[in-house]
CSV table of C-alpha atoms in Angstrom, one decimal:
chain,number,residue,atom,x,y,z
A,1,MET,CA,13.9,-36.1,-7.6
A,2,ASN,CA,16.7,-34.8,-5.7
A,3,ILE,CA,17.5,-32.0,-4.1
A,4,SER,CA,19.6,-30.4,-7.3
A,5,GLN,CA,16.9,-31.3,-9.8
A,6,ILE,CA,14.1,-29.5,-7.5
A,7,VAL,CA,16.4,-26.3,-7.7
A,8,ARG,CA,16.7,-26.8,-11.4
A,9,LYS,CA,13.4,-27.1,-12.3
A,10,LEU,CA,12.1,-24.1,-9.4
A,11,ALA,CA,15.7,-21.7,-11.5
A,12,GLU,CA,13.6,-22.7,-14.7
A,13,PHE,CA,10.3,-21.5,-13.5
A,14,LEU,CA,11.7,-18.5,-12.3
A,15,ASP,CA,13.8,-17.4,-14.9
A,16,ARG,CA,10.3,-17.5,-17.2
A,17,LYS,CA,8.6,-15.7,-14.5
A,18,ASP,CA,11.0,-12.8,-14.4
A,19,SER,CA,11.6,-13.2,-18.3
A,20,THR,CA,7.7,-12.3,-18.2
A,21,ARG,CA,7.7,-9.5,-15.0
A,22,GLU,CA,10.8,-7.4,-17.7
A,23,ILE,CA,8.2,-7.5,-20.6
A,24,LEU,CA,5.3,-6.1,-17.9
A,25,VAL,CA,7.3,-3.9,-16.4
A,26,GLN,CA,8.0,-2.0,-19.7
A,27,ASN,CA,4.8,-2.5,-20.8
A,28,ALA,CA,3.3,-1.1,-17.8
A,29,ARG,CA,5.8,2.5,-18.7
A,30,ASP,CA,4.6,3.0,-21.8
A,31,ILE,CA,0.8,2.9,-21.2
A,32,ILE,CA,1.7,5.1,-18.1
A,33,ARG,CA,3.5,7.3,-20.8
A,34,HIS,CA,0.6,6.7,-23.0
A,35,SER,CA,-1.8,7.7,-20.4
A,36,LYS,CA,0.1,10.9,-20.4
A,37,ASP,CA,0.1,11.9,-23.8
A,38,ALA,CA,-4.1,11.1,-24.2
A,39,LEU,CA,-4.8,13.6,-21.6
A,40,LYS,CA,-2.5,15.8,-23.2
A,41,HIS,CA,-4.1,15.6,-26.3
A,42,MET,CA,-8.0,16.0,-24.3
A,43,TYR,CA,-6.7,19.2,-22.8
A,44,LEU,CA,-5.4,20.6,-26.7
A,45,GLY,CA,-9.1,19.4,-27.7
A,46,ASN,CA,-7.4,16.8,-30.2
A,47,MET,CA,-9.8,13.9,-28.8
A,48,SER,CA,-8.9,11.8,-32.3
A,49,GLU,CA,-5.3,12.0,-31.3
A,50,SER,CA,-6.1,11.2,-27.7
A,51,ARG,CA,-8.8,7.9,-29.3
A,52,ALA,CA,-5.7,6.7,-30.9
A,53,VAL,CA,-3.6,6.9,-28.0
A,54,LEU,CA,-6.3,4.9,-25.9
A,55,GLU,CA,-6.5,2.4,-28.9
A,56,LYS,CA,-2.4,1.8,-28.1
A,57,MET,CA,-3.0,1.8,-24.3
A,58,ARG,CA,-5.9,-0.9,-24.7
A,59,LYS,CA,-3.9,-3.3,-26.8
A,60,LEU,CA,-0.7,-2.8,-24.1
A,61,CYS,CA,-4.0,-3.7,-21.7
A,62,ALA,CA,-4.2,-6.9,-23.7
A,63,GLU,CA,-1.1,-7.7,-24.0
A,64,LEU,CA,-0.4,-7.1,-20.3
A,65,LYS,CA,-3.6,-10.0,-19.5
A,66,SER,CA,-2.3,-12.2,-22.2
A,67,LEU,CA,1.3,-12.4,-20.9
A,68,VAL,CA,0.6,-13.0,-16.9
A,69,LYS,CA,-1.6,-16.2,-18.0
A,70,GLU,CA,0.4,-18.6,-16.5
A,71,TYR,CA,1.6,-16.2,-13.7
A,72,PRO,CA,-1.7,-14.2,-12.7
A,73,ASP,CA,-0.3,-12.5,-9.4
A,74,LEU,CA,2.7,-10.4,-11.3
A,75,LEU,CA,-0.9,-8.6,-12.4
A,76,TYR,CA,-1.5,-7.8,-9.1
A,77,GLY,CA,2.2,-5.9,-8.4
A,78,GLY,CA,2.4,-2.7,-7.2
A,79,LEU,CA,3.4,-1.2,-10.9
A,80,MET,CA,1.0,-3.3,-12.7
A,81,VAL,CA,-2.5,-2.0,-10.9
A,82,ASN,CA,-0.9,1.8,-11.2
A,83,ALA,CA,-1.0,0.8,-14.9
A,84,LEU,CA,-4.5,-0.1,-15.6
A,85,THR,CA,-5.6,2.4,-13.3
A,86,GLU,CA,-3.9,5.0,-15.5
A,87,TYR,CA,-4.9,3.6,-18.2
A,88,ILE,CA,-9.0,3.7,-17.0
A,89,GLU,CA,-8.9,7.0,-15.8
A,90,ALA,CA,-7.8,8.0,-19.2
A,91,GLU,CA,-10.4,6.1,-21.0
A,92,ILE,CA,-13.0,7.4,-18.4
A,93,VAL,CA,-11.9,11.3,-18.9
A,94,TYR,CA,-12.2,10.9,-22.4
A,95,SER,CA,-15.8,9.3,-22.0
A,96,ILE,CA,-16.9,11.6,-19.9
A,97,LEU,CA,-15.5,14.8,-22.4
A,98,THR,CA,-17.4,12.6,-25.3
A,99,ARG,CA,-20.3,11.4,-24.0
A,100,GLY,CA,-21.1,12.7,-20.7
A,101,ILE,CA,-21.7,10.3,-17.6
A,102,ASP,CA,-22.0,7.4,-19.5
A,103,ILE,CA,-18.9,6.2,-19.0
A,104,PRO,CA,-17.4,2.4,-20.2
A,105,ALA,CA,-17.8,-0.7,-17.2
A,106,PRO,CA,-15.0,-2.6,-16.2
A,107,GLU,CA,-16.1,-5.1,-19.0
A,108,ASP,CA,-16.6,-2.7,-21.0
A,109,LEU,CA,-12.6,-1.6,-20.6
A,110,ASP,CA,-11.5,-6.0,-19.9
A,111,VAL,CA,-10.1,-5.1,-16.8
A,112,ASP,CA,-10.6,-6.0,-13.1
A,113,PRO,CA,-12.8,-4.2,-11.0
A,114,VAL,CA,-10.1,-3.1,-8.3
A,115,PRO,CA,-8.2,-0.5,-11.0
A,116,TYR,CA,-11.6,0.3,-12.2
A,117,VAL,CA,-12.8,1.9,-9.2
A,118,LEU,CA,-9.2,3.3,-8.5
A,119,GLY,CA,-9.5,4.4,-11.8
A,120,LEU,CA,-12.5,5.8,-11.7
A,121,ALA,CA,-11.6,8.1,-8.6
A,122,ASP,CA,-8.7,9.3,-10.4
A,123,ALA,CA,-11.0,10.2,-13.2
A,124,LEU,CA,-12.7,12.3,-11.4
A,125,SER,CA,-9.4,14.0,-9.6
A,126,GLU,CA,-8.5,15.2,-13.6
A,127,LEU,CA,-11.5,16.7,-14.2
A,128,ARG,CA,-11.0,19.4,-12.0
A,129,ARG,CA,-8.0,20.7,-14.3
A,130,PHE,CA,-10.5,20.6,-17.3
A,131,ILE,CA,-13.4,22.6,-15.6
A,132,LEU,CA,-10.4,25.1,-14.8
A,133,GLU,CA,-9.9,25.5,-18.4
A,134,TYR,CA,-13.8,25.9,-19.0
A,135,LEU,CA,-13.6,28.8,-16.2
A,136,ARG,CA,-10.7,30.6,-17.7
A,137,ARG,CA,-12.4,30.2,-21.1
A,138,GLY,CA,-15.8,31.8,-19.4
A,139,ASP,CA,-17.4,28.7,-20.7
A,140,VAL,CA,-19.0,28.6,-16.6
A,141,GLU,CA,-21.7,26.0,-17.9
A,142,SER,CA,-19.5,23.8,-19.5
A,143,ALA,CA,-17.7,24.0,-16.6
A,144,GLU,CA,-21.0,23.3,-14.1
A,145,LYS,CA,-21.7,20.2,-16.2
A,146,LEU,CA,-18.4,18.5,-15.4
A,147,LEU,CA,-18.9,19.4,-12.0
A,148,ASN,CA,-22.6,17.9,-12.3
A,149,CYS,CA,-20.5,14.6,-13.3
A,150,MET,CA,-17.7,14.6,-11.1
A,151,GLU,CA,-20.6,14.7,-7.9
A,152,GLU,CA,-23.3,12.3,-9.5
A,153,ILE,CA,-20.3,9.7,-10.0
A,154,PHE,CA,-18.6,10.2,-6.6
A,155,LEU,CA,-21.7,10.1,-4.9
A,156,GLU,CA,-21.7,6.6,-6.2
A,157,ILE,CA,-18.2,5.6,-5.7
A,158,SER,CA,-18.0,7.0,-2.1
A,159,THR,CA,-21.0,4.4,-1.0
A,160,LEU,CA,-17.8,1.5,-1.4
A,161,GLN,CA,-16.7,1.4,2.0
A,162,TYR,CA,-13.9,-1.5,2.2
A,163,PRO,CA,-10.7,-1.9,3.9
A,164,GLU,CA,-8.1,-0.9,2.5
A,165,GLY,CA,-6.4,-4.1,2.3
A,166,LEU,CA,-9.1,-4.8,-0.8
A,167,LEU,CA,-9.2,-0.8,-2.5
A,168,PRO,CA,-5.9,0.6,-1.3
A,169,GLY,CA,-5.8,4.5,-1.3
A,170,PHE,CA,-9.3,4.2,-2.4
A,171,ARG,CA,-10.4,6.5,0.9
A,172,ARG,CA,-8.2,8.7,0.5
A,173,LYS,CA,-8.6,9.0,-3.0
A,174,CYS,CA,-12.2,10.1,-1.7
A,175,ASP,CA,-11.0,12.3,1.0
A,176,ILE,CA,-9.2,14.4,-1.7
A,177,ILE,CA,-12.1,14.4,-4.3
A,178,ARG,CA,-15.0,15.4,-2.0
A,179,ARG,CA,-12.2,18.7,-1.3
A,180,LEU,CA,-11.9,19.3,-5.1
A,181,ILE,CA,-15.5,19.2,-5.1
A,182,ASP,CA,-15.5,21.5,-2.7
A,183,GLU,CA,-12.9,23.7,-3.7
A,184,THR,CA,-14.4,23.9,-7.8
A,185,LYS,CA,-17.8,25.0,-6.5
A,186,SER,CA,-15.9,27.6,-4.9
A,187,ASP,CA,-14.8,28.4,-7.7
A,188,ILE,CA,-17.7,28.5,-10.0
A,189,ILE,CA,-19.7,30.5,-7.5
A,190,PHE,CA,-16.7,33.2,-7.6
A,191,VAL,CA,-16.6,33.2,-11.3
A,192,LYS,CA,-20.2,33.7,-11.7
A,193,THR,CA,-20.4,36.2,-9.0
A,194,ARG,CA,-17.7,38.4,-10.7
A,195,ARG,CA,-19.4,38.3,-14.0
A,196,LYS,CA,-22.7,40.3,-12.7
């Protein structure tokens, strides 16, 4: 095979890969947008609407995985991992709000461990917003239940001590969650003492 044939084959491969990447980028953006919508519905108490958005996200994630079969390296680019992390975060927050600590495992969501761990950490940070809303409404009991759930999950995931290359951003997320848990405890104590 001469060099022009080699380059032509390379260009054909890269053209196909680039077309796939463009579709992945759009799907990833849609997943991230839907994640915000799902969480918004949860804040408003519209759990059935949130579930419908999560189902759309699940389908988009399945499309992502099927699209990358020929080019698996594309799945681990920054935007793709971010999209999967957002999806996992929304699924876990929904699960905690509807079922408590009984959260889906990575295989239940058909996702890889790394975005799952990152999404789980993000979900814990997101729970603080729900806790603050409960406190605003005077529902200290629900706030404490969520805080207990947040702490229990955090104690488990904080044992995952791996290098930045394996779990990018995870240590920083854990530091933030630890601070949020402490702040949330203070908020709950403040509300309880104010009520007396």
